Amino acid sequence: MSIDRIIATILSLSGIIFTYWFFLMKKESNAVSVTDHIKIIVDGGYTPSVIEVAKDKATTLEFFRKDPSSCLEEVVIPDFHIRQFLPLQQSTEITITPKEVGEYTFHCGMSMFFGKIKVV
Ligand SMILES: [Cu+2]
């Protein structure tokens, strides 16, 4: 392999890494700020998947399940001891009052799709 081939390979690799990093960071900062209620669409995942809620304040998460797959029929928020069945084409409301600042994940019953609750 010649030196310019190696340089080209390194450049394209760092380009790929940068792209991944950029989009992951961007996704992270795209947290949706919630005042007291948010509707989360359950359809091949959670939209929005990263939300930001206030500490010591009751926040209602309205999960609207559009996805018929049994994979998403349950939502689990382990840190809040919540495991909730979501009927299809319906809203299910879950109210949480986080007592501590931090990041809490929620996921489907089989831990395949994830979302994050940031408490600030
Ligand atoms: Cu699943």
CSV table of C-alpha atoms and ligand atoms in Angstrom, one decimal:
chain,number,residue,atom,x,y,z
A,1,MET,CA,0.0,0.0,0.0
A,2,SER,CA,1.4,3.4,-0.9
A,3,ILE,CA,1.6,6.2,1.5
A,4,ASP,CA,-1.2,8.3,-0.2
A,5,ARG,CA,-3.5,5.3,-0.1
A,6,ILE,CA,-2.9,5.0,3.6
A,7,ILE,CA,-3.5,8.7,4.1
A,8,ALA,CA,-6.7,8.5,2.1
A,9,THR,CA,-7.9,5.5,4.2
A,10,ILE,CA,-7.2,7.3,7.4
A,11,LEU,CA,-9.0,10.4,6.2
A,12,SER,CA,-12.1,8.6,5.1
A,13,LEU,CA,-12.1,6.6,8.4
A,14,SER,CA,-11.9,9.8,10.4
A,15,GLY,CA,-14.7,11.2,8.2
A,16,ILE,CA,-16.9,8.3,9.1
A,17,ILE,CA,-16.1,8.6,12.8
A,18,PHE,CA,-16.7,12.3,12.8
A,19,THR,CA,-20.1,11.8,11.1
A,20,TYR,CA,-21.2,9.3,13.7
A,21,TRP,CA,-20.0,11.4,16.5
A,22,PHE,CA,-21.7,14.5,15.1
A,23,PHE,CA,-25.0,12.8,14.7
A,24,LEU,CA,-24.9,11.1,18.0
A,25,MET,CA,-24.1,14.4,19.8
A,26,LYS,CA,-26.8,16.1,17.8
A,27,LYS,CA,-29.3,13.5,18.8
A,28,GLU,CA,-28.3,13.9,22.4
A,29,SER,CA,-28.8,17.6,22.4
A,30,ASN,CA,-32.2,17.3,20.8
A,31,ALA,CA,-33.9,16.6,24.0
A,32,VAL,CA,-37.5,17.9,24.1
A,33,SER,CA,-38.1,20.1,27.0
A,34,VAL,CA,-41.4,19.2,28.8
A,35,THR,CA,-43.4,21.5,31.0
A,36,ASP,CA,-46.1,19.2,32.4
A,37,HIS,CA,-47.3,16.9,29.6
A,38,ILE,CA,-45.7,15.3,26.5
A,39,LYS,CA,-47.1,13.0,23.9
A,40,ILE,CA,-44.7,10.3,22.8
A,41,ILE,CA,-45.5,8.4,19.6
A,42,VAL,CA,-44.7,4.7,19.8
A,43,ASP,CA,-44.1,3.6,16.3
A,44,GLY,CA,-40.9,1.7,15.5
A,45,GLY,CA,-39.4,3.4,18.6
A,46,TYR,CA,-40.2,6.4,20.6
A,47,THR,CA,-40.7,10.0,19.2
A,48,PRO,CA,-39.4,12.0,20.8
A,49,SER,CA,-37.0,9.6,22.4
A,50,VAL,CA,-35.1,12.1,24.6
A,51,ILE,CA,-37.1,14.4,26.9
A,52,GLU,CA,-36.2,16.8,29.6
A,53,VAL,CA,-38.4,17.2,32.6
A,54,ALA,CA,-38.2,19.2,35.8
A,55,LYS,CA,-37.2,17.7,39.2
A,56,ASP,CA,-40.0,17.5,41.9
A,57,LYS,CA,-42.7,18.2,39.3
A,58,ALA,CA,-45.4,15.9,38.1
A,59,THR,CA,-45.0,15.2,34.4
A,60,THR,CA,-47.4,13.2,32.4
A,61,LEU,CA,-46.0,11.0,29.6
A,62,GLU,CA,-48.7,10.2,27.1
A,63,PHE,CA,-47.7,7.2,25.1
A,64,PHE,CA,-49.7,6.8,21.9
A,65,ARG,CA,-49.0,3.4,20.5
A,66,LYS,CA,-49.3,3.1,16.7
A,67,ASP,CA,-47.0,0.2,16.3
A,68,PRO,CA,-48.9,-3.2,16.2
A,69,SER,CA,-45.8,-5.3,17.0
A,70,SER,CA,-45.9,-6.9,20.4
A,71,CYS,CA,-42.4,-5.7,20.9
A,72,LEU,CA,-43.7,-2.2,21.7
A,73,GLU,CA,-46.8,-3.2,23.6
A,74,GLU,CA,-45.1,-2.6,26.9
A,75,VAL,CA,-43.1,0.4,28.2
A,76,VAL,CA,-40.8,0.0,31.1
A,77,ILE,CA,-39.3,2.8,33.2
A,78,PRO,CA,-37.1,0.7,35.6
A,79,ASP,CA,-36.0,3.6,37.9
A,80,PHE,CA,-39.7,4.5,38.5
A,81,HIS,CA,-40.8,0.9,38.9
A,82,ILE,CA,-43.1,1.2,35.9
A,83,ARG,CA,-44.1,-1.5,33.5
A,84,GLN,CA,-47.2,-0.5,31.6
A,85,PHE,CA,-49.1,-2.2,28.8
A,86,LEU,CA,-50.0,0.1,25.9
A,87,PRO,CA,-53.2,-0.7,24.1
A,88,LEU,CA,-52.9,-0.2,20.3
A,89,GLN,CA,-54.1,3.1,18.8
A,90,GLN,CA,-54.7,4.5,22.2
A,91,SER,CA,-53.1,6.9,24.6
A,92,THR,CA,-51.8,5.7,27.9
A,93,GLU,CA,-50.8,8.3,30.5
A,94,ILE,CA,-48.0,7.7,32.9
A,95,THR,CA,-47.3,10.4,35.5
A,96,ILE,CA,-43.9,10.6,37.1
A,97,THR,CA,-42.5,13.0,39.7
A,98,PRO,CA,-38.8,12.7,39.6
A,99,LYS,CA,-37.1,13.3,43.0
A,100,GLU,CA,-33.5,13.4,41.8
A,101,VAL,CA,-31.6,15.0,38.9
A,102,GLY,CA,-30.2,12.5,36.5
A,103,GLU,CA,-30.8,10.4,33.4
A,104,TYR,CA,-33.3,7.6,33.3
A,105,THR,CA,-34.0,5.3,30.4
A,106,PHE,CA,-37.2,3.8,29.4
A,107,HIS,CA,-37.6,1.0,26.9
A,108,CYS,CA,-39.9,-1.6,25.4
A,109,GLY,CA,-40.7,-4.8,27.2
A,110,MET,CA,-37.9,-6.6,25.5
A,111,SER,CA,-35.3,-3.8,25.8
A,112,MET,CA,-35.0,-3.3,22.1
A,113,PHE,CA,-36.1,0.3,21.8
A,114,PHE,CA,-34.9,3.0,24.1
A,115,GLY,CA,-35.7,6.5,25.2
A,116,LYS,CA,-34.3,8.8,27.9
A,117,ILE,CA,-35.7,11.0,30.5
A,118,LYS,CA,-33.4,13.7,31.6
A,119,VAL,CA,-34.3,15.3,34.9
A,120,VAL,CA,-32.9,18.8,35.4
B,1,CU,CU,-39.3,-4.7,22.2
